[in-house]
Tab-separated table of C-alpha atoms in Angstrom:
chain	number	residue	atom	x	y	z
A	647	MET	CA	27.804	-122.315	131.763
A	648	LYS	CA	26.711	-119.887	134.039
A	649	MET	CA	29.056	-121.127	136.678
A	650	ILE	CA	32.168	-121.641	134.535
A	651	ILE	CA	31.744	-117.545	133.269
A	652	ILE	CA	31.062	-116.680	137.765
A	653	GLN	CA	34.139	-118.644	138.460
A	654	SER	CA	36.240	-117.503	135.935
A	655	PHE	CA	35.216	-113.864	136.702
A	656	GLN	CA	37.054	-114.865	140.618
A	657	TRP	CA	39.642	-116.058	138.955
A	658	LEU	CA	40.469	-112.921	137.649
A	659	VAL	CA	39.866	-110.555	140.309
A	660	GLN	CA	41.355	-112.955	142.769
A	661	HIS	CA	45.153	-112.538	141.559
A	662	GLU	CA	44.293	-108.640	140.837
A	663	LEU	CA	44.219	-109.128	137.384
A	664	VAL	CA	40.815	-106.861	136.381
A	665	HIS	CA	38.489	-105.240	139.418
A	666	ILE	CA	35.147	-106.416	138.566
A	667	TYR	CA	32.244	-103.157	139.359
A	668	GLY	CA	29.591	-105.354	137.691
A	669	TYR	CA	28.254	-108.543	135.466
A	670	VAL	CA	24.839	-110.492	133.939
A	671	VAL	CA	24.842	-113.452	133.089
A	672	MET	CA	22.074	-113.501	129.757
A	673	PRO	CA	21.530	-116.516	128.457
A	674	ASN	CA	23.173	-116.411	124.994
A	675	HIS	CA	25.455	-113.204	126.187
A	676	ILE	CA	27.093	-111.383	128.959
A	677	HIS	CA	27.571	-108.239	130.342
A	678	VAL	CA	30.782	-106.928	131.874
A	679	LEU	CA	31.770	-104.074	132.734
A	680	TRP	CA	35.529	-104.561	134.190
A	681	GLU	CA	39.170	-102.475	134.989
A	682	GLN	CA	42.550	-104.348	134.523
A	683	LEU	CA	44.691	-104.487	136.914
A	684	LYS	CA	47.563	-105.883	134.862
A	685	MET	CA	48.705	-108.726	132.446
A	686	ASN	CA	48.538	-112.542	132.943
A	687	GLY	CA	51.522	-113.148	131.954
A	688	LYS	CA	51.609	-112.368	127.889
A	689	GLU	CA	47.948	-112.035	127.409
A	690	THR	CA	45.381	-109.288	128.561
A	691	PRO	CA	43.003	-110.306	131.173
A	692	LYS	CA	40.233	-110.377	127.954
A	693	GLU	CA	42.215	-112.804	126.352
A	694	SER	CA	42.858	-114.812	129.543
A	695	PHE	CA	39.336	-114.877	130.090
A	696	GLU	CA	38.490	-116.448	126.399
A	697	LYS	CA	40.785	-118.981	126.285
A	698	TYR	CA	39.894	-120.365	129.691
A	699	THR	CA	35.600	-120.248	129.489
A	700	GLY	CA	36.586	-121.744	125.103
A	701	TYR	CA	38.211	-124.199	126.551
A	702	ILE	CA	35.893	-125.137	129.155
A	703	PHE	CA	32.380	-124.846	127.517
A	704	LEU	CA	34.027	-127.750	124.751
A	705	LYS	CA	35.012	-129.687	127.545
A	706	HIS	CA	31.788	-129.528	128.965
A	707	LEU	CA	29.432	-129.856	126.043
A	708	LYS	CA	31.389	-132.617	124.442
A	709	LYS	CA	31.125	-134.247	128.495
A	710	ASN	CA	27.519	-133.319	128.515
A	711	GLY	CA	26.500	-134.907	124.484
A	712	GLU	CA	25.402	-131.767	123.682
A	713	SER	CA	25.517	-130.006	119.938
A	714	LEU	CA	28.585	-127.786	118.753
A	715	ASN	CA	26.889	-127.404	115.573
A	716	GLU	CA	26.053	-123.238	116.874
A	717	TYR	CA	30.228	-123.066	117.660
A	718	ALA	CA	31.436	-124.432	114.474
A	719	THR	CA	33.753	-122.251	112.450
A	720	GLU	CA	35.080	-122.638	109.591
A	721	GLN	CA	38.276	-120.429	110.581
A	722	LYS	CA	42.020	-122.329	110.091
A	723	ASP	CA	42.861	-121.908	113.545
A	724	ARG	CA	40.121	-123.342	115.344
A	725	ASN	CA	37.234	-125.421	114.678
A	726	TYR	CA	34.341	-123.613	117.709
A	727	ILE	CA	34.436	-120.551	118.365
A	728	PHE	CA	32.284	-119.225	121.455
A	729	TRP	CA	33.192	-115.569	121.681
A	730	GLN	CA	32.160	-112.897	119.014
A	731	LYS	CA	35.710	-110.843	117.825
A	732	SER	CA	34.819	-108.190	118.706
A	733	SER	CA	32.545	-109.671	122.601
A	734	PHE	CA	34.534	-106.525	124.683
A	735	GLY	CA	34.377	-103.086	123.811
A	736	ASP	CA	37.345	-100.941	124.226
A	737	THR	CA	36.788	-97.840	126.202
A	738	ASN	CA	40.231	-96.874	127.469
A	739	ASN	CA	40.796	-93.316	126.807
A	740	LYS	CA	44.976	-93.640	127.338
């Protein structure tokens, strides 16, 4: 799963959506310091990152027969959730 996160960061940088100053991938969370450079269509890079990694995490866990119980949610619009709503701090001073 760590490589999914790293590859997603690489994609965002290659497409000039963000500049990443540094990151740390921990067993159950990440720290990233990035600067948003532009939108990804109608989505922010954060939204694209969360949506794509969530999709790939789910696919990976199902393929490998790993438990999804810890990611289950009762939200009406989804069955699983991988990122907390406040998972990214917004430090824009605009």
